[in-house]
Each structure stands twice: as C-alpha cells, then as structure tokens.
PDB file of C-alpha atoms and ligand atoms in Angstrom:
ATOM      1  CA  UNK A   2       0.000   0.000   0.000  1.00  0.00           C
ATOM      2  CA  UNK A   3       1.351   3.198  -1.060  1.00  0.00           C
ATOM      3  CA  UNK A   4      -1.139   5.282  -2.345  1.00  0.00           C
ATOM      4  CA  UNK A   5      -4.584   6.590  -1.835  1.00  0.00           C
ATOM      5  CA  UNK A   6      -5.128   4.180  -5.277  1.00  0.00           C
ATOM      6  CA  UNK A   7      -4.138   0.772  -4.924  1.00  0.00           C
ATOM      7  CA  UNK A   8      -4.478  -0.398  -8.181  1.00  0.00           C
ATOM      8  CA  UNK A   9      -7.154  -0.187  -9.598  1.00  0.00           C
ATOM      9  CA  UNK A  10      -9.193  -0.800  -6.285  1.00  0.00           C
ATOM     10  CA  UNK A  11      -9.804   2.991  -4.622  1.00  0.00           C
ATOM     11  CA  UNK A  12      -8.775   1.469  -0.952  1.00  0.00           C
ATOM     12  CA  UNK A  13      -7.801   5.104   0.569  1.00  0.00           C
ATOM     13  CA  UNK A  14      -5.296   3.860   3.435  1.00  0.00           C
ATOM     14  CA  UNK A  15      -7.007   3.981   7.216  1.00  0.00           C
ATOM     15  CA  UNK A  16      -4.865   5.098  10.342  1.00  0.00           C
ATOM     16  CA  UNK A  17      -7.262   3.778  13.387  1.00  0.00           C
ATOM     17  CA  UNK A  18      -6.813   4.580  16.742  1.00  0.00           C
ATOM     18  CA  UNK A  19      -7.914   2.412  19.449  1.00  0.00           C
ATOM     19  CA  UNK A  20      -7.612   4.252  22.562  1.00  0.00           C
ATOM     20  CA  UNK A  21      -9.223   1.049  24.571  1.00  0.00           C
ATOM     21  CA  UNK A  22     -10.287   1.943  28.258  1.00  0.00           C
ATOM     22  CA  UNK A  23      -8.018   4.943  28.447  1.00  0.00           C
ATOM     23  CA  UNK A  24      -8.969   8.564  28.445  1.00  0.00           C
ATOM     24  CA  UNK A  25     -11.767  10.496  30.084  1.00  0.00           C
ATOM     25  CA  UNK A  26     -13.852  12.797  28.011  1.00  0.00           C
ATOM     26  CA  UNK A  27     -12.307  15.488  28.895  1.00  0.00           C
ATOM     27  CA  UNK A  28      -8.502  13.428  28.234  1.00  0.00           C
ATOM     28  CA  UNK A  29     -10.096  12.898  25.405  1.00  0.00           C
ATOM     29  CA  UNK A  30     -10.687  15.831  23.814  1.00  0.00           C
ATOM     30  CA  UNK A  31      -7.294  17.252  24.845  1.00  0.00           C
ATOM     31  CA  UNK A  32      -5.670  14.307  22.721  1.00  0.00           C
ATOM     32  CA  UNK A  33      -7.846  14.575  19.734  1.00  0.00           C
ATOM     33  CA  UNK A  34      -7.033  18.604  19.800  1.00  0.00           C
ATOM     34  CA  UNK A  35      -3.379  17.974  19.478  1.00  0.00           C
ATOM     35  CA  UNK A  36      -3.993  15.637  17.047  1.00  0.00           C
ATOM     36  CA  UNK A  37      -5.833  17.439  14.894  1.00  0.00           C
ATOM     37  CA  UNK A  38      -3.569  20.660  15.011  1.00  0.00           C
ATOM     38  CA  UNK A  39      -0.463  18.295  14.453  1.00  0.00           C
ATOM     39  CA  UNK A  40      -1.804  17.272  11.214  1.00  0.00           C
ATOM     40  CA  UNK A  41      -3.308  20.573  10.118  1.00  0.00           C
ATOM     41  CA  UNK A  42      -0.209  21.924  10.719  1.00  0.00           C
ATOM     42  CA  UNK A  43       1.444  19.469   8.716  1.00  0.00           C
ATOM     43  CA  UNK A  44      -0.643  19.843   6.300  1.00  0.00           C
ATOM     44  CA  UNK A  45      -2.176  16.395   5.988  1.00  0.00           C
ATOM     45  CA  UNK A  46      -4.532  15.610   3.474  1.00  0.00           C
ATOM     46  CA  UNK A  47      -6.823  13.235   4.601  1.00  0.00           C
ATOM     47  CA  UNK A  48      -8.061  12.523   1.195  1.00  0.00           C
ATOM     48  CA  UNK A  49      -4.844  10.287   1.108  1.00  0.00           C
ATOM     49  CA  UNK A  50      -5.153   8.776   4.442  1.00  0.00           C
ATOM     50  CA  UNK A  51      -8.077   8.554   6.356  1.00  0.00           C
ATOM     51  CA  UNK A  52      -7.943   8.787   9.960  1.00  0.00           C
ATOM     52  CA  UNK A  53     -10.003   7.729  12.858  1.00  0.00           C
ATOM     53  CA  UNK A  54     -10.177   7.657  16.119  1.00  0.00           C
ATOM     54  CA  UNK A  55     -12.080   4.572  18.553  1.00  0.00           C
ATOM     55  CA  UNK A  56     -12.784   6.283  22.112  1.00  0.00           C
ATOM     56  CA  UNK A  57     -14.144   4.944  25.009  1.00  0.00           C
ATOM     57  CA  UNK A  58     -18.012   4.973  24.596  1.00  0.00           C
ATOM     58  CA  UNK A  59     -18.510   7.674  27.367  1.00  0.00           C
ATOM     59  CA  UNK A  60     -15.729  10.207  25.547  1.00  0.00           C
ATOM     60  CA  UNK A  61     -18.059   9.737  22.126  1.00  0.00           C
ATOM     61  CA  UNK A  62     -20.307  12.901  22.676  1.00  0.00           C
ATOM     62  CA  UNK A  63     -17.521  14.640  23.447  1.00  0.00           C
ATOM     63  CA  UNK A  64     -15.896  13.854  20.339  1.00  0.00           C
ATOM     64  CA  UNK A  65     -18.615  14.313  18.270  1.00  0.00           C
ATOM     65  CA  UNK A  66     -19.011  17.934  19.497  1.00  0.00           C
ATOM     66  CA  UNK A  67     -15.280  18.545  18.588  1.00  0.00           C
ATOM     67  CA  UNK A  68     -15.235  16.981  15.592  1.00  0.00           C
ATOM     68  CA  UNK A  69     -18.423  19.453  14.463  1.00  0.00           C
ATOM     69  CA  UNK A  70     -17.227  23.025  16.289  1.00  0.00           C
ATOM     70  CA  UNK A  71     -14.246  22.406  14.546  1.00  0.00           C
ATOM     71  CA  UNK A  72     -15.091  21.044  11.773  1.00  0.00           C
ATOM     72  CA  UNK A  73     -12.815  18.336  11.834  1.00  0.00           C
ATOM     73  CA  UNK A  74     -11.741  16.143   9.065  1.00  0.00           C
ATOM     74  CA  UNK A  75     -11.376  13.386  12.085  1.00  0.00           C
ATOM     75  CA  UNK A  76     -13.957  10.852  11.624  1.00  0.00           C
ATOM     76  CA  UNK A  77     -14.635   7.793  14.972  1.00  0.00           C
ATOM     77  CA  UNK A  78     -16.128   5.038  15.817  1.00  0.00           C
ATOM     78  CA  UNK A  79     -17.305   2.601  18.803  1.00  0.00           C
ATOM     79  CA  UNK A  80     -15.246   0.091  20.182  1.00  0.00           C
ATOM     80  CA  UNK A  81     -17.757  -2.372  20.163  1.00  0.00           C
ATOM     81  CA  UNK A  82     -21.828  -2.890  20.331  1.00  0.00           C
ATOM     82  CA  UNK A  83     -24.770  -4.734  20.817  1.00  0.00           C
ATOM     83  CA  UNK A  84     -26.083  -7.349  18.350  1.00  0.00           C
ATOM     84  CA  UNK A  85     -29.199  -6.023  19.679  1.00  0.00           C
ATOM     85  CA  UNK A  86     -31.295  -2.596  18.378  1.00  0.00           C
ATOM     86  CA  UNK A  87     -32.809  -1.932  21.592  1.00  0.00           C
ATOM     87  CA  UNK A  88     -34.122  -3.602  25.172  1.00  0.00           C
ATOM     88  CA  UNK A  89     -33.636  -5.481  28.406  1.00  0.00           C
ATOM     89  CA  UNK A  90     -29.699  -5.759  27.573  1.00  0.00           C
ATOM     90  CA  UNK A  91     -28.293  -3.647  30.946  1.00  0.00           C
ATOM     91  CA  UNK A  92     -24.949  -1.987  30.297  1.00  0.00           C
ATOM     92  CA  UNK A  93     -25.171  -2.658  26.507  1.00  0.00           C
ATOM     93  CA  UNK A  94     -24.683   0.296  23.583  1.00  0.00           C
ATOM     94  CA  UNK A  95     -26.706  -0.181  20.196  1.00  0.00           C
ATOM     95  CA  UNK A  96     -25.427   0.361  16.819  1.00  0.00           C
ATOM     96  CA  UNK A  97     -28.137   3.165  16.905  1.00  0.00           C
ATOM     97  CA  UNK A  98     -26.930   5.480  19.241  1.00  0.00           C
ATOM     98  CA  UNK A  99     -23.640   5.143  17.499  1.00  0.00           C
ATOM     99  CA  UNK A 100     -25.223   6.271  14.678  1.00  0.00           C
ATOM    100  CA  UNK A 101     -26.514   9.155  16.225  1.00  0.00           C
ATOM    101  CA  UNK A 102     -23.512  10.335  17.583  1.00  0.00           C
ATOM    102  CA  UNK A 103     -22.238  10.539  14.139  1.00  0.00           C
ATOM    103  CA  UNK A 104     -19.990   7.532  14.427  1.00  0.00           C
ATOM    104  CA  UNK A 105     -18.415   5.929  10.544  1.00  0.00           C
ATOM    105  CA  UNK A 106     -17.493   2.807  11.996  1.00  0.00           C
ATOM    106  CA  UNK A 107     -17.084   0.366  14.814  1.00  0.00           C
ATOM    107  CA  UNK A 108     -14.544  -2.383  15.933  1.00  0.00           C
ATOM    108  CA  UNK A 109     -16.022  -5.763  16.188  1.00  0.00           C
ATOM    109  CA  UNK A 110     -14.317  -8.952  17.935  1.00  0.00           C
ATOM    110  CA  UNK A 111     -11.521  -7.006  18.436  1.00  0.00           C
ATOM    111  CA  UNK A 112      -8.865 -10.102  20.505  1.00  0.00           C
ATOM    112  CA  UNK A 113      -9.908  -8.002  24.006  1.00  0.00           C
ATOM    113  CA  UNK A 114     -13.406  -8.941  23.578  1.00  0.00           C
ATOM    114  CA  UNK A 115     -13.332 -12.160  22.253  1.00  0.00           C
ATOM    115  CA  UNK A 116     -10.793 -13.112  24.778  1.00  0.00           C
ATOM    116  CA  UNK A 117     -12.101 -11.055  28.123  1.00  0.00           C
ATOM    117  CA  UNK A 118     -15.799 -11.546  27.531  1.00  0.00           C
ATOM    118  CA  UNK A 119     -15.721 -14.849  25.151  1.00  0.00           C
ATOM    119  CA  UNK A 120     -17.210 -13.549  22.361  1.00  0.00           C
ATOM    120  CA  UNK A 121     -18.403 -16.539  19.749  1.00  0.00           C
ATOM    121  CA  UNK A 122     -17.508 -15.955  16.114  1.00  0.00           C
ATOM    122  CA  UNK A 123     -21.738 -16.606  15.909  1.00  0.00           C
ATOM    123  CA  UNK A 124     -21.887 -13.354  18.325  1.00  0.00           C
ATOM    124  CA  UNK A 125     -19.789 -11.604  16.306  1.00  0.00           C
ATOM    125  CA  UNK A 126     -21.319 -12.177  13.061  1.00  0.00           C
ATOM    126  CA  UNK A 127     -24.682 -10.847  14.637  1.00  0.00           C
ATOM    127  CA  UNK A 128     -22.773  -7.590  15.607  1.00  0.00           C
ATOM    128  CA  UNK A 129     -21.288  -7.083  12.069  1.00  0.00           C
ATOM    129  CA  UNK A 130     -25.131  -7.292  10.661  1.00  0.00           C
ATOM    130  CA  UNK A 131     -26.006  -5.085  13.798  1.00  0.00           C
ATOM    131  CA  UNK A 132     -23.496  -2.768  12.495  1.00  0.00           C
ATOM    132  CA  UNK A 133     -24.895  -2.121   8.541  1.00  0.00           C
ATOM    133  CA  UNK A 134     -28.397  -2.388  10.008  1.00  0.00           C
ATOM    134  CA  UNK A 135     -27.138   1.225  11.485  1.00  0.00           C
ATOM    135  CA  UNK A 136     -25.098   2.685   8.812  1.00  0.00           C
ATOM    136  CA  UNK A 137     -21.952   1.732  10.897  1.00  0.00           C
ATOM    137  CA  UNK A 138     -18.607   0.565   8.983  1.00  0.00           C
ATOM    138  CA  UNK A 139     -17.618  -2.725  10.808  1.00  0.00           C
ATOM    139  CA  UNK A 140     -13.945  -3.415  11.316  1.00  0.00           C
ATOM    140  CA  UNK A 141     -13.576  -6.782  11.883  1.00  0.00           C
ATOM    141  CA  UNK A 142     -11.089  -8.449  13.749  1.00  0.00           C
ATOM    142  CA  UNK A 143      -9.398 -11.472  13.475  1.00  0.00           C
ATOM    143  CA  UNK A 144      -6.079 -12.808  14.408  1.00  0.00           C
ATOM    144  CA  UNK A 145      -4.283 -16.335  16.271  1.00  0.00           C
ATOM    145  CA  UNK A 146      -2.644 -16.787  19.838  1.00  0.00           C
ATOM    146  CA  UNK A 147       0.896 -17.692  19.497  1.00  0.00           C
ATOM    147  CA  UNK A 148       0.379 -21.498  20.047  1.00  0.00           C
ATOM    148  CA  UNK A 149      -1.980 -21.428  17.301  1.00  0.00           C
ATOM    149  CA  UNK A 150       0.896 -19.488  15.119  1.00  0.00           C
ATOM    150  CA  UNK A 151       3.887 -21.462  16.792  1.00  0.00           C
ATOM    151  CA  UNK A 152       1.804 -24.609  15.303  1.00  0.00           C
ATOM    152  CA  UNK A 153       1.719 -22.920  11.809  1.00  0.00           C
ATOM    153  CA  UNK A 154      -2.319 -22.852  11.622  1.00  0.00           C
ATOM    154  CA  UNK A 155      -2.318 -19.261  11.877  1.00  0.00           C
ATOM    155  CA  UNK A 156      -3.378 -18.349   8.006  1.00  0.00           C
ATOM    156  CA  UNK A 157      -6.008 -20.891   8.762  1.00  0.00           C
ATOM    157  CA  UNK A 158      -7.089 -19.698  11.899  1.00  0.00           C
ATOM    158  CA  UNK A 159      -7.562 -15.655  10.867  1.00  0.00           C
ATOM    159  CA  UNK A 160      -9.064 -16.993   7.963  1.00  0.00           C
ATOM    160  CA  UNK A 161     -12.159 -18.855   9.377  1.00  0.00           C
ATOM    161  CA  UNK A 162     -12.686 -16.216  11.543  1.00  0.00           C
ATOM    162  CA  UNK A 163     -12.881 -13.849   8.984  1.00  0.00           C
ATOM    163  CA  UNK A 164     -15.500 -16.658   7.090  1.00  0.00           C
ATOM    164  CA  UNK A 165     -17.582 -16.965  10.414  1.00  0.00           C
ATOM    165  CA  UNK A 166     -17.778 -13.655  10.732  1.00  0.00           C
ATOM    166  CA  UNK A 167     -19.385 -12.315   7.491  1.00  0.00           C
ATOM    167  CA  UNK A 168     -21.419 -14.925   7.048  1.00  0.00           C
ATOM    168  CA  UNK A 169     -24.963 -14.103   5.337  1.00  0.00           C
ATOM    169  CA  UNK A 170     -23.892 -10.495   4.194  1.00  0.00           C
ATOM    170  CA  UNK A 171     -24.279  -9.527   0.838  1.00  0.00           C
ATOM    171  CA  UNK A 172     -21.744  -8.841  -1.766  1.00  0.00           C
ATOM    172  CA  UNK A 173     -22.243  -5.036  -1.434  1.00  0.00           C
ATOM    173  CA  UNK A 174     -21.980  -5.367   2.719  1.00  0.00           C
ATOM    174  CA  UNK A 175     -18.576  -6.892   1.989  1.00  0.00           C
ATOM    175  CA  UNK A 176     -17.299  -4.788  -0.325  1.00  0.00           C
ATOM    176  CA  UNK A 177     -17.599  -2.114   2.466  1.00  0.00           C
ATOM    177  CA  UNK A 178     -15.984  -3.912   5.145  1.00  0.00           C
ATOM    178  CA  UNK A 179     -13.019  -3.408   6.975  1.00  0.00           C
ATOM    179  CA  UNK A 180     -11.384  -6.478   8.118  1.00  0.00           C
ATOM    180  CA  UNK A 181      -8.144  -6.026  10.803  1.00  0.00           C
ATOM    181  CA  UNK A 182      -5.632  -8.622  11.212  1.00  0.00           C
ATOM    182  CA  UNK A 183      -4.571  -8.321  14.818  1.00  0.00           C
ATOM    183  CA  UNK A 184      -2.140 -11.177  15.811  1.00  0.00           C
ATOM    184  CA  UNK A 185      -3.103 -11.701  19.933  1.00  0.00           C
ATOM    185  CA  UNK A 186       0.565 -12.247  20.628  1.00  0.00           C
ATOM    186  CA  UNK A 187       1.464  -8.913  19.108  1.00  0.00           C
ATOM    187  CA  UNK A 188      -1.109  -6.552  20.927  1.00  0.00           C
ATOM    188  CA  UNK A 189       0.604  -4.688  23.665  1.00  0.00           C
ATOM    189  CA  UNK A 190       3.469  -6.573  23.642  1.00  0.00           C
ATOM    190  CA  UNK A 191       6.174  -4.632  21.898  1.00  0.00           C
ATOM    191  CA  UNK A 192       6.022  -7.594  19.333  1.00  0.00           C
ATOM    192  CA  UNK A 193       4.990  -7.113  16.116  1.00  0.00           C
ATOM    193  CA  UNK A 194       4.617  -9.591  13.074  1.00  0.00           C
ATOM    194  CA  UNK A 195       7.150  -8.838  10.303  1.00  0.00           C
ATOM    195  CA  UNK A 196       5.859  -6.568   6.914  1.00  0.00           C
ATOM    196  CA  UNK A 197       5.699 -10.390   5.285  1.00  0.00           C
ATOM    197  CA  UNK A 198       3.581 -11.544   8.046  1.00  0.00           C
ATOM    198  CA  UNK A 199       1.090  -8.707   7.893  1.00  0.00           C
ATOM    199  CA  UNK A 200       1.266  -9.133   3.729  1.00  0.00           C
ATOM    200  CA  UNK A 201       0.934 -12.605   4.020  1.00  0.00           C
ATOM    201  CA  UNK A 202      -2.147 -12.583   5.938  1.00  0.00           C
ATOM    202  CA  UNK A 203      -3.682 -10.066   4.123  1.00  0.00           C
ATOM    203  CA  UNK A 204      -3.832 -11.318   1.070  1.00  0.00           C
ATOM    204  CA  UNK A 205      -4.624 -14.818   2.646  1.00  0.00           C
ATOM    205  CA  UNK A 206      -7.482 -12.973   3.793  1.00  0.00           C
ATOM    206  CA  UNK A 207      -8.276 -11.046   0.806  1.00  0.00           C
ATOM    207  CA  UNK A 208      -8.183 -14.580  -1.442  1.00  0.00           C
ATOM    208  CA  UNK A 209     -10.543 -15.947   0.685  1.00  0.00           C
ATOM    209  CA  UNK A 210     -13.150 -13.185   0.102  1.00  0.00           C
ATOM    210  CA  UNK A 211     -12.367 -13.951  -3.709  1.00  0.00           C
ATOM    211  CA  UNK A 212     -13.307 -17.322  -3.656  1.00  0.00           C
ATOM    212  CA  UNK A 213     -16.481 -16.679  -1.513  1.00  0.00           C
ATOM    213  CA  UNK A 214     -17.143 -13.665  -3.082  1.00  0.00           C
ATOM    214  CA  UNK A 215     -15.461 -12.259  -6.222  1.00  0.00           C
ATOM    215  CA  UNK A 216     -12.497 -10.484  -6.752  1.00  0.00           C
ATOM    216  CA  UNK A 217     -14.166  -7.464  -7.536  1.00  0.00           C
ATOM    217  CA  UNK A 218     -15.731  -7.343  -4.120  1.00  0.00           C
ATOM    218  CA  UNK A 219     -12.594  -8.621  -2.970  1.00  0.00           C
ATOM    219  CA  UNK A 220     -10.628  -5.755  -4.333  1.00  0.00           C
ATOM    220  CA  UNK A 221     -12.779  -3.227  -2.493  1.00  0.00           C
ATOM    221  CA  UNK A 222     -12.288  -4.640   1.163  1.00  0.00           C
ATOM    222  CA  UNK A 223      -9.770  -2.330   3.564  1.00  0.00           C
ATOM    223  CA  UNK A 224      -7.368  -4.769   5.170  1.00  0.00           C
ATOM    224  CA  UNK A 225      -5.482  -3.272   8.381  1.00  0.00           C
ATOM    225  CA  UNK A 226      -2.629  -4.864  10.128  1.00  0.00           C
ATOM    226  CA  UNK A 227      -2.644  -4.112  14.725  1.00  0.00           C
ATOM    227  CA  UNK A 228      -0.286  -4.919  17.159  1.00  0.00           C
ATOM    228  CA  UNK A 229       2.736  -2.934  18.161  1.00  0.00           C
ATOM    229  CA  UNK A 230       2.740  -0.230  15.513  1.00  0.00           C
ATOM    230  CA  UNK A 231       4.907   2.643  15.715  1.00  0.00           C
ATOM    231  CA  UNK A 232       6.463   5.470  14.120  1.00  0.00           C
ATOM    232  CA  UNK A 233       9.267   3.539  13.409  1.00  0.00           C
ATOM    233  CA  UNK A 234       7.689   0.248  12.053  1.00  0.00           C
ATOM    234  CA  UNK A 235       4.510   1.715  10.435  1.00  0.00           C
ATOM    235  CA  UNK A 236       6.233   2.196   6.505  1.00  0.00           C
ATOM    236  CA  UNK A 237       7.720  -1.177   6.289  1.00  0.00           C
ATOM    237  CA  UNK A 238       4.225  -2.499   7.232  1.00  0.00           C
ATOM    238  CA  UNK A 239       2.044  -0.347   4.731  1.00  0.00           C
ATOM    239  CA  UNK A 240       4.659  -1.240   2.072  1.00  0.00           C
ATOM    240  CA  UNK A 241       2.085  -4.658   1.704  1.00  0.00           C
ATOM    241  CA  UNK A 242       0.892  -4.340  -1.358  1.00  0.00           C
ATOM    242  CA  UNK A 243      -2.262  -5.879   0.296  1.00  0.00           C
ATOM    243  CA  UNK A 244      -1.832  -3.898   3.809  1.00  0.00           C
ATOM    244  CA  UNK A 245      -4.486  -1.042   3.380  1.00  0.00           C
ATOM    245  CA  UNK A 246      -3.718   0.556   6.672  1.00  0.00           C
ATOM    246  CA  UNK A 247      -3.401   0.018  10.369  1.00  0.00           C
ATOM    247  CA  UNK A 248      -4.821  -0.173  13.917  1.00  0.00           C
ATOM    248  CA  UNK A 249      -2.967   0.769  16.550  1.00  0.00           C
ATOM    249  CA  UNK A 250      -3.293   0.521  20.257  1.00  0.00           C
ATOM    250  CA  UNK A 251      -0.842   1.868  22.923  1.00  0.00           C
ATOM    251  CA  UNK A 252       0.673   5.055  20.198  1.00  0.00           C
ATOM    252  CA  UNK A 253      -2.446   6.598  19.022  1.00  0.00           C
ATOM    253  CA  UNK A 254      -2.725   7.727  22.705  1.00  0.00           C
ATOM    254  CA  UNK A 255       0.430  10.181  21.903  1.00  0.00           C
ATOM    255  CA  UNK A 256      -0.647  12.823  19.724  1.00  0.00           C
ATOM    256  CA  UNK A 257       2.672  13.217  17.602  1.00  0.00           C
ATOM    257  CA  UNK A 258       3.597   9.526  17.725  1.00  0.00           C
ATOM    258  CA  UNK A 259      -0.121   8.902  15.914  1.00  0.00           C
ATOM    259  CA  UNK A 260       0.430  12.095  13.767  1.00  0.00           C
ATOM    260  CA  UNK A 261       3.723  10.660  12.417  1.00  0.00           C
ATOM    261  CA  UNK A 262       1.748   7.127  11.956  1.00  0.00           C
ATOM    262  CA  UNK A 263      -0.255   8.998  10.073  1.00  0.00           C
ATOM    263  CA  UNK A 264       2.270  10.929   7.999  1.00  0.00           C
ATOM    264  CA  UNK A 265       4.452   8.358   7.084  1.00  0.00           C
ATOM    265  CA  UNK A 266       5.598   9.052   4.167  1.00  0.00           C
ATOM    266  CA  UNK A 267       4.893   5.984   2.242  1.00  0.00           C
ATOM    267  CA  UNK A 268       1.161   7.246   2.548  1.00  0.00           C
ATOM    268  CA  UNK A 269       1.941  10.725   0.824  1.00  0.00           C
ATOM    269  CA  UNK A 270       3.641   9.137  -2.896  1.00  0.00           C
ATOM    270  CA  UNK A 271       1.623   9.797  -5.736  1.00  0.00           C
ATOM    271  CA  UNK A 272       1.563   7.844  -8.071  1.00  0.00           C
TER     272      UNK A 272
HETATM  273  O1  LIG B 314      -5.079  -3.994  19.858  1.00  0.00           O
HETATM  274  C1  LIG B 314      -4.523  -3.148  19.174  1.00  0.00           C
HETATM  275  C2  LIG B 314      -5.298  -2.173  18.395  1.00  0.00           C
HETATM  276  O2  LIG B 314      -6.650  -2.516  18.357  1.00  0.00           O
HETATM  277  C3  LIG B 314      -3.056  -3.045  19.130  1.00  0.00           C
HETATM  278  O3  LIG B 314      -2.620  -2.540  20.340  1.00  0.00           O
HETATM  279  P1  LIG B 314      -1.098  -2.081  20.515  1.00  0.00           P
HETATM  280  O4  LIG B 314      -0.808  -1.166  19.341  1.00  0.00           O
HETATM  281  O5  LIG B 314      -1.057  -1.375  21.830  1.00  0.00           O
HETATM  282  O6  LIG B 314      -0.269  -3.326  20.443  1.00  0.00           O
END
C-alpha cells in the first residue's frame, strides 16, 4: 500500500486509533485537539489517508461535538456494540446510538473482547449485521494466539474467523468492510509480526473473500494490520501491497507519535 489508489481498487489507506479503556472525556478531547492541530499543521490531506479515532463509549459525545465546532476532518467510531437494536440488555450500547452520535465505523471482535468476555464468532457475526443495520462501517477483527501461530495454523485460523464472521452479508456489505488482522501475541506486547507476516495474511485474507465472493468485491475490502505499531515500524508495514492501513493501540494515545503514523511518508507518494 502506497497510495490513496491501490491499483485499480480505490482502498484510501485507514490510520485507526484504538484508545481502549483509556482517556476520560475530557482526556479525550485534549488528545484529539493535538492531534488534529499536528496534522493541520502538517498539512495532511486526509483525502490520502483517512484517519479515525475509537474512544471509550462515554468520551463519544464529546468527540462528536469537537469533531463538528471544529469542523474536523477526524472521523470515529465505537469500540464495540450490541447485536441487539434496543431492550432489556443492561450496560449494553446499540449500533443506533452510534449512529446518532455521528460515528463511521465500529470495531467488532476485536482479541480483548473475544478473549475477556468470550465472544463466539456466531456473536460476532450478529454484531457485524447489527453494524450495517445502522449505517456503521464494521472493522472486523481477526487474528491467532501464538500457540496457534507457533503450530503454523495461523493463516487458517484468521481466515475462518474472517468466514464466520461475514457470514450471510451480501456482496455489497462486503465490499464495504473493513477487516483487521490483529495477531493476539502482538497486541501490547512490543512484538509485532514482520511486513511479510502482515502481507501474508492479508492477502490470505483477501483470497478468501475472492473465492467466496469475487475479486471485484474482494478488491474493495480495507485490510489493516494491529499490534505494536509505531512510528518507526509503520512504513515497512504499509509497504504490503495488500496492507491497506493500520490499527494501533498503545501510540495513538500520543498525539505526535499517531500524527507521524499517520504521515508516514509511504502514505503521501503519488503515483
Ligand atoms: O489492539 C490493538 C489495536 O486494536 C493493538 O494494540 P497495541 O498497538 O497497543 O499493540
């Protein structure tokens, strides 16, 4: 990936922030500030590289009131929701208040939640269709443990996730997806698969969408690499021809480290 083009597939590049369960509202808004002045001043064009930021749920109002005083160029999402529209589901947030508070996407079965609160691959799938019942981009994650990659089943793994996961939607739902290959033992760990690794699974990923789908739809689908990105590993990732961006954790909670994520230069060639 290194251009806003990717072939003939328009697959503008996504920098995602997951800021997890860190920063208040009021944090919150500090950080997105800074962020936004770091890359105004640097004169990023987001056409090139889209950005987005994943807050806590109780920062998004916040947020949203930045992003429209300002008139940001920022665009967020929820870190998760409900498979359910509305109801008896305490503690729960539905795709449609997301939508209301102006929200262009949401993480589903990110490793946290599949891991911390067992969420099924059938639970997941339910959230994705949750999601484009409500206008919300899913970002679907998928990615193995490091037994599961130590055996080699990894590409296997990530991939039936990814099947499980979209099952049912339509060729048009899929084409709209964005699909994030987050290896578990790479997330937080200062670890981080090689550019090859994040390539390989990528276009493992992307195949399989071919075959179920077509490689037109295929060809359309955003895939992001997570775990361990920084500044200073972020190009040789996005040089994957099939890497269409990334998601990262622990650095998009420092304003300049995420700005220069965002700027790397490998997103800024024309071509
Ligand atoms: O889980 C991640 C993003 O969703 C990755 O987190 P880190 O970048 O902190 O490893």
């Amino acid at each position: 990936m290194t251009s806003s083009t990717n072939g003939k597939y328009d697959r503008r590049p996504l920098i995602a922030g997951n800021w997890k369960m860190n920063l208040d509202h009021v944090q919150g808004i500090t950080l997105l500030q800074k962020l936004a002045w770091t890359l105004d001043d640097a004169g990023h064009d987001y056409q090139r590289a889209e950005v987005a930021v994943f807050p806590p749920f109780t920062d998004l109002r916040g947020v949203q009131t930045l992003v429209r005083g300002d008139d940001l160029q920022v665009v967020y999402g929820g870190q998760d929701l409900s498979p359910h529209d509305s109801g008896a589901y305490t503690g729960d947030i539905s795709g449609q208040f997301l939508e209301k508070l102006g929200c262009t996407y949401v993480l589903v079965g990110h490793s946290e939640r599949r891991a911390i609160h067992q969420e099924t691959d059938e639970l997941l799938n339910s959230k994705v269709k949750a999601a484009f019942r409500h206008n919300l981009t899913p970002i679907l994650c998928a990615g193995e443990g490091l037994e599961v990659r130590q055996a080699g089943n990894h590409v296997e793994h990530t991939v039936s996730q990814l099947r499980a996961g979209i099952d049912g939607l339509t060729a048009e739902q899929v084409g709209q997806l964005v699909v994030a290959y987050e290896p578990v033992w790479a997330i937080g760990t200062g670890e981080v698969a090689g550019p090859d690794d994040a390539q390989e699974m990528c276009a493992a990923l992307r195949a399989e969408l071919g075959s179920l789908y077509d490689a037109e739809t295929a060809g359309k689908v955003r895939m992001l690499y997570g775990g361990s990105v920084k500044a200073a590993n972020a190009g040789a990732i996005l040089k994957g021809k099939d890497v269409d961006g990334l998601l990262v954790g622990g650095a998009s909670l420092d304003a300049a480290e995420f700005a220069s994520i965002v700027r790397f230069e490998h997103l800024l060639v024309t071509d």
